[in-house]
Structures are given as C-alpha cells and as structure tokens.
Amino acid sequence: STQIQLIRRPSGRPTPEDFRTVRLELPPLAEGQVRVANEFISVDPYMRGRMNDVKSYVPPFALNETMTGGAVGRVVASRSESLPVGTAVLHQLGWRDITQDDAEAFRPVQEIPGAPLSLHVGILGMTGLTAYVGLTAIAELREGDTVFISGAAGAVGTAAGQIARLLGASRVIGSAGSEEKVALLQDKYGYDAAFAYKDAPVREQLPRHAPDGVDVFFDNVGGDHLQAALDVMNDGGRLALCGAISRYNAERPAPGPDNLANLITRGLRMQGFTLGGHLHHASAFQERMAEWFPAGEIAYDETVVDGIENAVDAFLGMMDGANIGKMVVRTA
Ligand code: NDP
C-alpha cells in the first residue's frame, strides 16, 4: 500500500517537504476485515488545521503516521459477510491507495448509474451536505432571500449556490478567485452575479452586486469577505460561518471585522458550524438529492489529479485555488 504521511508540522503555507510517501506491506486479512482499493481520495481545507498541533474538533494528524480523510473505493478482498468483494464503500482511511480494516470502518454507498464514485466525497457527500446544512439548519434560508456565497467556485460553494436557488433564493451572488471561475458561476451554476475577489477589495465590489442587500451569507473564506458581508446585510439577516480559508495558512491571527456592531443594530444572527454536529440532516439531504440529481438539476465540477503520489500536490493546489468544484485524487 502506498501511503502519505505528515513528517513535519507546516508553519504557514505547507510545502511538499512536510510530507513523505511510504510503501507498506499489509498483513493478511483477519476475520471480519475487508481490503479496499481506493478509487478517489478527498483533499479538504480542514486537513490544513489537522496539520497543526492544536486542540480542535478533529485531533491533529500524528507525525510519521499515514494521514486520514474521506475516500471511496471498492472491496477487493473480504472476510466479512456484510461487505462482499465488489461493494463500493465510503470511509475515512484516505491518503493511501489500498487499505484494510474491520468491516465497520466502511460504509456501503448507494451507487448511481452514470455517476462517478467520487461524487460521494463531493456533491452527493460531505461537501454537498455541508452546503445544505449551512443554508437550511444554520441560515434558515427563506423563499425570496438574497444569498451571498464566498468561495463560490469550490466544492461547498458550487453546491451551495444551486441548493440556495432550489430552496427558493431570489438572488444568488458569489465570489471566486478568477474571471474563469466567475464566468462559470454565472453560466453553469445560475448565479445572478459574481465577482473575482482578487480584482478589487470585496468591500468595494460586493455592494455593487447586492443593491438590495443580503439576507443570507454563507461564508467559506472569512476575513475581508465576512467584513464586506456585514456591511450589506439586511435587518434580520443570517450569517452561516462554514469556513475561513483565507486564514488557514496564516501564521498569526488577523484582526476581526471592524463592523461587528452591525450584528446588534440590524438584529443579525451569525452562527458557525461543523458538519459533525449536524449529521442528522443527512437523510433529508439525501432525499432532496435523490429528487434533484436524477432530474438533472444539480451541476457539478471536479478537478481530478491522478495518482496517490500526487495527493500532496492536489492538496496544496486546492489550497491555492487550482480546483473548480471538488478536488479529488484518483488512485485506481
Ligand atoms: P474548495 O473546493 O472551496 O477549495 C478551496 C478554495 O478556497 C480554493 O479553490 C480557492 O478558490 C479558495 N481560497 C483559497 N485561499 C483563499 C483566500 N485567501 N481567499 C479566498 N478564497 C480562497 O474547498 P471546500 O469546498 O472543501 O471547502 C470550502 C470551505 O468550507 C473551507 O473554508 C472549508 O474549511 C469549509 N468547510 C467547512 C465544513 C464544516 O463542517 N463547517 C465542511 C467542509 C468544508 P479561489 O480560486 O476562489 O481562491
């Protein structure tokens, strides 16, 4: 099995030298275990946090041990009746091409004809569910709301824009890192307005695209985006803080927004969330997706990097914006 390990805690932006690739011999399968050939491995922004030695909602990666994370693959050898050879499974033993463990570590996925398995770590899985939970349980999206989504061209962002529209948002605005991504948001994902945050300060650009203010802000970026959104929030608006990727490589904390008092004067509600606390919404999400997806109402993009040996590059590229939609590593 080829596996990727963290060998040094990055300070600031991680570099390839913080990781190593090892080849490990897997022991024979014990009773109750299965061996899985991963087909797709997920690289996600939260993994940057796990590279730091700090207490958080997920424990840090251990140095010189194989990292973990979402992955989908197929059972290739089985000593468990519950997971016969050929079963497609979702699990947390990513960052390696072949893995084995007790059958309980793997969950069978409902395969959708014509849809790649990778979607189970993306739009049909973790990132899609994050978008759904943020918009519904956290932001309590209502019909007619104007919604602003930062990081709109990424995995969570592309899901959030479409789901907001399907749930009745009247205007959807997005920001992303390039003109190419902005065009895609408008042409493929149905955004009413979108802008490239690198072109000019968000605080200048956002008001032009939100002449009637914003009711729901779904934040993947933090920092300048959060501050700009607080400027334009309508009375009673809701802010769902999903992520703050602009800060993940920062070496020291940045000052907060200078307009937090708008929370008071406009009666805003701002709530952060991590998906782990909201997994009970998964069945509602899957029900909606089972209607929307086969009806062709859900578009998606994936940026696929081939080869487990390129997983670190895929992760670093994702942190730099090299992806459109979900970044995945194809290991098969
Ligand atoms: P994405 O697919 O969105 O990939 C990350 C993107 O972040 C890049 O493509 C890049 O796009 C953008 N980015 C990088 N640096 C900056 C910056 N300084 N300012 C603005 N944008 C930047 O990743 P995900 O969809 O997986 O995750 C999106 C967010 O959601 C992250 O903050 C993540 O931590 C969070 N998240 C939270 C969860 C939760 O449970 N709360 C669960 C899953 C994700 P660009 O070209 O536009 O810069």
Tab-separated table of C-alpha atoms and ligand atoms in Angstrom:
chain	number	residue	atom	x	y	z
A	1	SER	CA	0.000	0.000	0.000
A	2	THR	CA	1.308	3.445	-0.942
A	3	GLN	CA	0.556	5.937	1.813
A	4	ILE	CA	1.167	9.620	2.534
A	5	GLN	CA	2.464	10.727	5.923
A	6	LEU	CA	2.985	14.084	7.562
A	7	ILE	CA	6.589	14.296	8.790
A	8	ARG	CA	6.770	17.921	9.909
A	9	ARG	CA	4.205	20.453	11.102
A	10	PRO	CA	3.975	23.190	8.471
A	11	SER	CA	4.343	26.772	9.548
A	12	GLY	CA	2.317	28.953	7.222
A	13	ARG	CA	1.855	27.514	3.775
A	14	PRO	CA	2.690	23.770	3.727
A	15	THR	CA	5.389	22.551	1.330
A	16	PRO	CA	5.968	19.114	-0.239
A	17	GLU	CA	8.860	18.612	2.212
A	18	ASP	CA	6.356	18.420	5.084
A	19	PHE	CA	5.161	15.044	3.729
A	20	ARG	CA	6.576	11.709	2.617
A	21	THR	CA	5.328	8.741	0.602
A	22	VAL	CA	5.872	5.277	2.072
A	23	ARG	CA	5.175	1.748	0.847
A	24	LEU	CA	3.813	-0.591	3.494
A	25	GLU	CA	3.153	-4.316	3.360
A	26	LEU	CA	-0.404	-5.037	4.559
A	27	PRO	CA	-0.806	-8.043	6.904
A	28	PRO	CA	-3.145	-10.921	5.906
A	29	LEU	CA	-6.842	-10.118	6.463
A	30	ALA	CA	-8.178	-11.095	9.877
A	31	GLU	CA	-11.682	-12.489	10.346
A	32	GLY	CA	-14.240	-9.665	9.995
A	33	GLN	CA	-11.898	-7.448	7.959
A	34	VAL	CA	-12.029	-6.246	4.383
A	35	ARG	CA	-9.405	-4.860	1.994
A	36	VAL	CA	-10.446	-1.871	-0.075
A	37	ALA	CA	-8.827	-0.440	-3.202
A	38	ASN	CA	-9.496	3.268	-3.007
A	39	GLU	CA	-10.684	4.895	-6.211
A	40	PHE	CA	-10.861	8.506	-5.065
A	41	ILE	CA	-9.305	10.291	-2.124
A	42	SER	CA	-10.633	13.580	-0.854
A	43	VAL	CA	-8.339	16.514	-0.079
A	44	ASP	CA	-10.073	19.136	2.049
A	45	PRO	CA	-9.266	22.507	3.608
A	46	TYR	CA	-9.928	21.252	7.179
A	47	MET	CA	-6.909	18.974	6.787
A	48	ARG	CA	-4.691	22.050	6.998
A	49	GLY	CA	-5.929	22.533	10.565
A	50	ARG	CA	-5.140	18.913	11.393
A	51	MET	CA	-1.520	19.525	10.400
A	52	ASN	CA	-1.142	21.887	13.381
A	53	ASP	CA	-0.609	20.533	16.868
A	54	VAL	CA	-3.616	22.262	18.396
A	55	LYS	CA	-6.760	21.042	20.055
A	56	SER	CA	-9.702	21.320	17.676
A	57	TYR	CA	-12.866	19.500	16.706
A	58	VAL	CA	-10.758	16.842	14.972
A	59	PRO	CA	-7.477	15.679	16.523
A	60	PRO	CA	-4.214	16.656	14.801
A	61	PHE	CA	-2.541	14.262	12.373
A	62	ALA	CA	0.210	12.311	14.135
A	63	LEU	CA	3.695	12.832	12.707
A	64	ASN	CA	5.164	9.895	10.754
A	65	GLU	CA	1.800	8.168	10.540
A	66	THR	CA	-0.411	7.905	7.485
A	67	MET	CA	-2.925	10.729	7.330
A	68	THR	CA	-6.652	10.009	7.265
A	69	GLY	CA	-9.563	11.579	5.430
A	70	GLY	CA	-12.536	10.819	3.233
A	71	ALA	CA	-12.176	8.247	0.451
A	72	VAL	CA	-14.291	5.968	-1.722
A	73	GLY	CA	-13.228	2.604	-3.063
A	74	ARG	CA	-14.226	-0.951	-3.691
A	75	VAL	CA	-13.829	-4.089	-1.598
A	76	VAL	CA	-11.192	-6.307	-3.263
A	77	ALA	CA	-10.881	-8.981	-0.550
A	78	SER	CA	-13.300	-9.778	2.221
A	79	ARG	CA	-13.537	-11.830	5.372
A	80	SER	CA	-16.829	-10.191	6.308
A	81	GLU	CA	-20.249	-11.308	5.131
A	82	SER	CA	-21.573	-7.772	5.382
A	83	LEU	CA	-19.211	-6.398	2.702
A	84	PRO	CA	-18.658	-8.800	-0.187
A	85	VAL	CA	-15.995	-8.244	-2.828
A	86	GLY	CA	-17.100	-5.539	-5.273
A	87	THR	CA	-19.042	-3.429	-2.754
A	88	ALA	CA	-18.450	0.324	-3.166
A	89	VAL	CA	-17.651	1.895	0.206
A	90	LEU	CA	-17.103	5.311	1.766
A	91	HIS	CA	-14.686	5.641	4.666
A	92	GLN	CA	-12.085	7.756	6.442
A	93	LEU	CA	-8.912	5.829	5.524
A	94	GLY	CA	-7.809	8.136	2.727
A	95	TRP	CA	-4.287	9.291	1.776
A	96	ARG	CA	-3.416	5.728	0.619
A	97	ASP	CA	-4.272	3.559	-2.367
A	98	ILE	CA	-5.108	0.281	-0.602
A	99	THR	CA	-6.440	-0.029	2.920
A	100	GLN	CA	-7.877	-2.668	5.183
A	101	ASP	CA	-9.692	-2.671	8.482
A	102	ASP	CA	-12.695	-4.118	10.268
A	103	ALA	CA	-15.811	-4.022	8.082
A	104	GLU	CA	-17.370	-1.493	10.495
A	105	ALA	CA	-14.867	1.138	9.324
A	106	PHE	CA	-16.511	1.169	5.870
A	107	ARG	CA	-19.992	2.232	4.811
A	108	PRO	CA	-21.551	0.933	1.575
A	109	VAL	CA	-22.652	3.674	-0.802
A	110	GLN	CA	-25.735	3.694	-2.982
A	111	GLU	CA	-24.220	3.749	-6.465
A	112	ILE	CA	-25.950	5.975	-9.003
A	113	PRO	CA	-25.786	4.708	-12.583
A	114	GLY	CA	-23.612	7.011	-14.649
A	115	ALA	CA	-22.313	8.982	-11.667
A	116	PRO	CA	-18.650	8.551	-10.694
A	117	LEU	CA	-17.938	7.229	-7.190
A	118	SER	CA	-16.053	10.443	-6.453
A	119	LEU	CA	-19.351	12.305	-6.042
A	120	HIS	CA	-19.769	10.527	-2.696
A	121	VAL	CA	-16.955	12.641	-1.247
A	122	GLY	CA	-18.312	15.705	-3.075
A	123	ILE	CA	-21.688	16.980	-4.161
A	124	LEU	CA	-23.575	13.840	-3.040
A	125	GLY	CA	-21.500	13.516	0.108
A	126	MET	CA	-19.676	15.650	2.634
A	127	THR	CA	-19.349	18.919	0.721
A	128	GLY	CA	-22.910	18.812	-0.642
A	129	LEU	CA	-24.273	18.073	2.820
A	130	THR	CA	-22.236	20.938	4.288
A	131	ALA	CA	-23.830	23.350	1.834
A	132	TYR	CA	-27.306	22.006	2.626
A	133	VAL	CA	-26.858	22.160	6.405
A	134	GLY	CA	-25.401	25.667	6.276
A	135	LEU	CA	-28.270	27.002	4.212
A	136	THR	CA	-31.101	25.205	5.982
A	137	ALA	CA	-30.305	24.386	9.623
A	138	ILE	CA	-27.903	27.297	10.194
A	139	ALA	CA	-29.020	30.160	7.921
A	140	GLU	CA	-32.684	29.135	7.831
A	141	LEU	CA	-32.941	30.173	4.196
A	142	ARG	CA	-36.370	31.507	3.250
A	143	GLU	CA	-38.000	31.889	-0.130
A	144	GLY	CA	-37.091	35.230	-1.682
A	145	ASP	CA	-33.815	35.645	0.204
A	146	THR	CA	-30.771	37.207	-1.403
A	147	VAL	CA	-27.827	34.911	-0.718
A	148	PHE	CA	-24.116	35.698	-0.920
A	149	ILE	CA	-21.659	32.782	-1.036
A	150	SER	CA	-17.905	33.278	-0.695
A	151	GLY	CA	-15.566	30.687	-2.167
A	152	ALA	CA	-18.396	30.031	-4.595
A	153	ALA	CA	-16.498	28.017	-7.229
A	154	GLY	CA	-15.202	25.370	-4.826
A	155	ALA	CA	-16.807	22.129	-3.719
A	156	VAL	CA	-19.057	23.541	-0.988
A	157	GLY	CA	-19.623	26.796	-2.899
A	158	THR	CA	-20.846	25.219	-6.142
A	159	ALA	CA	-23.243	23.061	-4.125
A	160	ALA	CA	-24.446	25.990	-2.026
A	161	GLY	CA	-25.309	28.245	-4.979
A	162	GLN	CA	-27.516	25.643	-6.601
A	163	ILE	CA	-29.147	24.456	-3.415
A	164	ALA	CA	-29.939	28.043	-2.424
A	165	ARG	CA	-31.684	28.533	-5.743
A	166	LEU	CA	-33.572	25.230	-5.493
A	167	LEU	CA	-34.753	26.204	-1.999
A	168	GLY	CA	-36.187	29.469	-3.285
A	169	ALA	CA	-33.497	32.149	-3.042
A	170	SER	CA	-34.385	35.010	-5.352
A	171	ARG	CA	-30.862	36.313	-5.925
A	172	VAL	CA	-27.592	34.416	-5.571
A	173	ILE	CA	-24.244	36.242	-5.555
A	174	GLY	CA	-20.848	34.571	-5.460
A	175	SER	CA	-17.171	35.423	-5.219
A	176	ALA	CA	-14.228	33.431	-6.518
A	177	GLY	CA	-10.549	33.764	-7.338
A	178	SER	CA	-10.533	34.214	-11.117
A	179	GLU	CA	-12.541	35.549	-14.059
A	180	GLU	CA	-12.802	31.989	-15.397
A	181	LYS	CA	-14.493	30.879	-12.193
A	182	VAL	CA	-16.768	33.928	-12.199
A	183	ALA	CA	-17.934	33.113	-15.738
A	184	LEU	CA	-18.619	29.521	-14.727
A	185	LEU	CA	-20.689	30.610	-11.721
A	186	GLN	CA	-22.913	32.672	-13.971
A	187	ASP	CA	-23.086	30.344	-16.980
A	188	LYS	CA	-23.254	26.928	-15.354
A	189	TYR	CA	-24.314	27.433	-11.740
A	190	GLY	CA	-27.037	30.014	-12.237
A	191	TYR	CA	-25.530	32.804	-10.142
A	192	ASP	CA	-27.202	36.154	-10.769
A	193	ALA	CA	-23.977	37.978	-10.049
A	194	ALA	CA	-20.397	37.019	-9.330
A	195	PHE	CA	-17.085	38.791	-8.940
A	196	ALA	CA	-13.372	37.998	-8.713
A	197	TYR	CA	-12.213	38.951	-5.231
A	198	LYS	CA	-8.632	39.488	-6.402
A	199	ASP	CA	-9.646	42.313	-8.781
A	200	ALA	CA	-10.584	44.904	-6.144
A	201	PRO	CA	-11.429	44.917	-2.429
A	202	VAL	CA	-14.514	42.808	-1.639
A	203	ARG	CA	-15.850	45.746	0.317
A	204	GLU	CA	-15.957	47.759	-2.920
A	205	GLN	CA	-17.279	45.043	-5.199
A	206	LEU	CA	-19.975	43.376	-3.116
A	207	PRO	CA	-22.310	46.401	-2.713
A	208	ARG	CA	-22.465	46.816	-6.496
A	209	HIS	CA	-23.760	43.245	-6.827
A	210	ALA	CA	-26.106	43.448	-3.858
A	211	PRO	CA	-28.056	46.674	-4.412
A	212	ASP	CA	-30.887	45.371	-2.203
A	213	GLY	CA	-28.613	43.946	0.485
A	214	VAL	CA	-28.019	40.352	1.533
A	215	ASP	CA	-30.273	38.195	3.713
A	216	VAL	CA	-28.080	35.099	3.973
A	217	PHE	CA	-24.296	34.995	3.888
A	218	PHE	CA	-22.685	31.573	3.506
A	219	ASP	CA	-19.025	32.138	4.335
A	220	ASN	CA	-16.224	29.834	3.238
A	221	VAL	CA	-13.486	32.461	3.346
A	222	GLY	CA	-13.678	34.752	6.392
A	223	GLY	CA	-11.606	37.941	6.771
A	224	ASP	CA	-12.318	40.544	4.105
A	225	HIS	CA	-15.357	38.604	2.855
A	226	LEU	CA	-17.013	38.493	6.263
A	227	GLN	CA	-16.365	42.189	6.813
A	228	ALA	CA	-17.800	43.109	3.412
A	229	ALA	CA	-20.885	40.963	4.010
A	230	LEU	CA	-21.521	42.582	7.396
A	231	ASP	CA	-21.640	45.936	5.588
A	232	VAL	CA	-24.509	44.907	3.334
A	233	MET	CA	-26.559	42.530	5.490
A	234	ASN	CA	-30.254	43.341	5.670
A	235	ASP	CA	-32.063	43.601	9.018
A	236	GLY	CA	-32.662	40.149	10.444
A	237	GLY	CA	-30.054	38.588	8.154
A	238	ARG	CA	-28.308	35.322	8.958
A	239	LEU	CA	-24.627	34.511	8.543
A	240	ALA	CA	-23.580	30.854	8.367
A	241	LEU	CA	-19.857	30.611	9.054
A	242	CYS	CA	-18.751	27.452	7.284
A	243	GLY	CA	-15.056	28.117	6.855
A	244	ALA	CA	-12.357	30.772	6.857
A	245	ILE	CA	-9.868	29.502	4.304
A	246	SER	CA	-8.244	32.909	3.913
A	247	ARG	CA	-6.772	32.354	7.387
A	248	TYR	CA	-5.757	28.673	7.351
A	249	ASN	CA	-2.135	29.294	6.355
A	250	ALA	CA	-1.829	32.479	8.403
A	251	GLU	CA	0.992	32.479	10.917
A	252	ARG	CA	-0.668	34.854	13.320
A	253	PRO	CA	-4.276	35.820	13.976
A	254	ALA	CA	-5.673	38.741	11.989
A	255	PRO	CA	-7.797	41.497	13.495
A	256	GLY	CA	-11.527	40.840	13.196
A	257	PRO	CA	-14.069	42.779	11.137
A	258	ASP	CA	-14.432	46.442	12.156
A	259	ASN	CA	-18.219	46.363	11.758
A	260	LEU	CA	-19.375	43.647	14.139
A	261	ALA	CA	-21.711	46.172	15.751
A	262	ASN	CA	-23.973	45.668	12.737
A	263	LEU	CA	-24.949	42.397	14.402
A	264	ILE	CA	-26.606	44.476	17.098
A	265	THR	CA	-28.146	47.303	15.147
A	266	ARG	CA	-29.527	45.087	12.387
A	267	GLY	CA	-30.511	42.122	14.539
A	268	LEU	CA	-28.270	39.770	12.626
A	269	ARG	CA	-27.576	36.194	13.628
A	270	MET	CA	-24.152	34.748	12.974
A	271	GLN	CA	-23.528	31.072	13.653
A	272	GLY	CA	-20.586	28.868	12.922
A	273	PHE	CA	-20.965	25.147	12.424
A	274	THR	CA	-19.055	21.991	11.706
A	275	LEU	CA	-20.792	19.245	9.843
A	276	GLY	CA	-20.076	16.653	12.530
A	277	GLY	CA	-22.678	18.232	14.795
A	278	HIS	CA	-25.356	18.138	12.092
A	279	LEU	CA	-25.113	14.690	10.545
A	280	HIS	CA	-28.732	14.015	11.453
A	281	HIS	CA	-29.654	16.154	8.429
A	282	ALA	CA	-28.033	13.638	6.088
A	283	SER	CA	-31.219	11.706	5.367
A	284	ALA	CA	-33.181	14.855	4.474
A	285	PHE	CA	-30.291	15.906	2.229
A	286	GLN	CA	-30.184	12.509	0.537
A	287	GLU	CA	-33.930	12.633	-0.069
A	288	ARG	CA	-33.670	16.026	-1.741
A	289	MET	CA	-30.658	14.919	-3.786
A	290	ALA	CA	-32.498	11.783	-4.886
A	291	GLU	CA	-35.056	14.125	-6.497
A	292	TRP	CA	-32.728	16.840	-7.769
A	293	PHE	CA	-29.810	14.816	-9.094
A	294	PRO	CA	-31.629	12.387	-11.437
A	295	ALA	CA	-33.768	15.301	-12.647
A	296	GLY	CA	-30.588	16.976	-13.894
A	297	GLU	CA	-30.987	19.899	-11.518
A	298	ILE	CA	-27.558	19.525	-9.958
A	299	ALA	CA	-24.476	20.524	-11.923
A	300	TYR	CA	-21.044	19.681	-10.642
A	301	ASP	CA	-17.372	20.029	-11.455
A	302	GLU	CA	-14.451	18.050	-10.201
A	303	THR	CA	-10.764	18.645	-10.587
A	304	VAL	CA	-9.189	15.195	-10.723
A	305	VAL	CA	-5.497	14.673	-10.016
A	306	ASP	CA	-4.191	11.240	-10.955
A	307	GLY	CA	-2.026	9.099	-8.719
A	308	ILE	CA	-1.645	8.720	-4.970
A	309	GLU	CA	1.917	10.057	-5.356
A	310	ASN	CA	0.390	13.393	-6.429
A	311	ALA	CA	-2.008	13.691	-3.483
A	312	VAL	CA	0.098	16.317	-1.710
A	313	ASP	CA	0.220	18.442	-4.876
A	314	ALA	CA	-3.554	18.102	-5.141
A	315	PHE	CA	-3.996	19.276	-1.557
A	316	LEU	CA	-1.605	22.222	-1.999
A	317	GLY	CA	-3.222	23.108	-5.333
A	318	MET	CA	-6.682	23.103	-3.746
A	319	MET	CA	-5.493	25.484	-1.027
A	320	ASP	CA	-4.223	27.796	-3.803
A	321	GLY	CA	-7.428	27.682	-5.868
A	322	ALA	CA	-6.300	25.273	-8.626
A	323	ASN	CA	-9.644	23.455	-8.380
A	324	ILE	CA	-13.076	24.075	-9.826
A	325	GLY	CA	-15.658	22.264	-7.743
A	326	LYS	CA	-14.323	19.352	-5.702
A	327	MET	CA	-10.615	18.460	-5.785
A	328	VAL	CA	-10.135	14.683	-5.703
A	329	VAL	CA	-7.231	12.313	-6.247
A	330	ARG	CA	-7.898	9.302	-8.462
A	331	THR	CA	-5.984	6.315	-7.162
A	332	ALA	CA	-7.383	3.495	-9.278
B	1	NDP	P1	-12.899	24.375	-2.057
B	1	NDP	O1	-13.252	23.380	-3.090
B	1	NDP	O2	-13.691	25.620	-1.966
B	1	NDP	O3	-11.341	24.692	-2.216
B	1	NDP	C1	-10.746	25.728	-1.513
B	1	NDP	C2	-10.876	27.056	-2.295
B	1	NDP	O4	-10.599	28.133	-1.430
B	1	NDP	C3	-9.864	27.214	-3.410
B	1	NDP	O5	-10.316	26.609	-4.588
B	1	NDP	C4	-9.719	28.731	-3.532
B	1	NDP	O6	-10.552	29.199	-4.585
B	1	NDP	C5	-10.265	29.258	-2.199
B	1	NDP	N1	-9.282	30.072	-1.476
B	1	NDP	C6	-8.031	29.728	-1.094
B	1	NDP	N2	-7.434	30.757	-0.441
B	1	NDP	C7	-8.331	31.776	-0.427
B	1	NDP	C8	-8.311	33.116	0.084
B	1	NDP	N3	-7.228	33.618	0.698
B	1	NDP	N4	-9.407	33.877	-0.076
B	1	NDP	C9	-10.499	33.390	-0.716
B	1	NDP	N5	-10.581	32.137	-1.223
B	1	NDP	C10	-9.510	31.347	-1.082
B	1	NDP	O7	-12.921	23.671	-0.640
B	1	NDP	P2	-14.224	23.109	0.103
B	1	NDP	O8	-15.408	23.390	-0.710
B	1	NDP	O9	-13.946	21.729	0.504
B	1	NDP	O10	-14.284	23.996	1.425
B	1	NDP	C11	-14.717	25.351	1.350
B	1	NDP	C12	-14.789	25.937	2.758
B	1	NDP	O11	-15.741	25.217	3.511
B	1	NDP	C13	-13.482	25.869	3.528
B	1	NDP	O12	-13.370	27.043	4.307
B	1	NDP	C14	-13.682	24.674	4.428
B	1	NDP	O13	-12.885	24.737	5.573
B	1	NDP	C15	-15.153	24.788	4.722
B	1	NDP	N6	-15.801	23.539	5.117
B	1	NDP	C16	-16.444	23.526	6.310
B	1	NDP	C17	-17.132	22.416	6.732
B	1	NDP	C18	-17.877	22.479	8.013
B	1	NDP	O14	-18.315	21.429	8.508
B	1	NDP	N7	-18.057	23.653	8.591
B	1	NDP	C19	-17.137	21.174	5.927
B	1	NDP	C20	-16.479	21.310	4.649
B	1	NDP	C21	-15.813	22.458	4.272
B	1	NDP	P3	-10.389	30.666	-5.271
B	1	NDP	O15	-9.785	30.413	-6.610
B	1	NDP	O16	-11.776	31.154	-5.344
B	1	NDP	O17	-9.496	31.470	-4.384
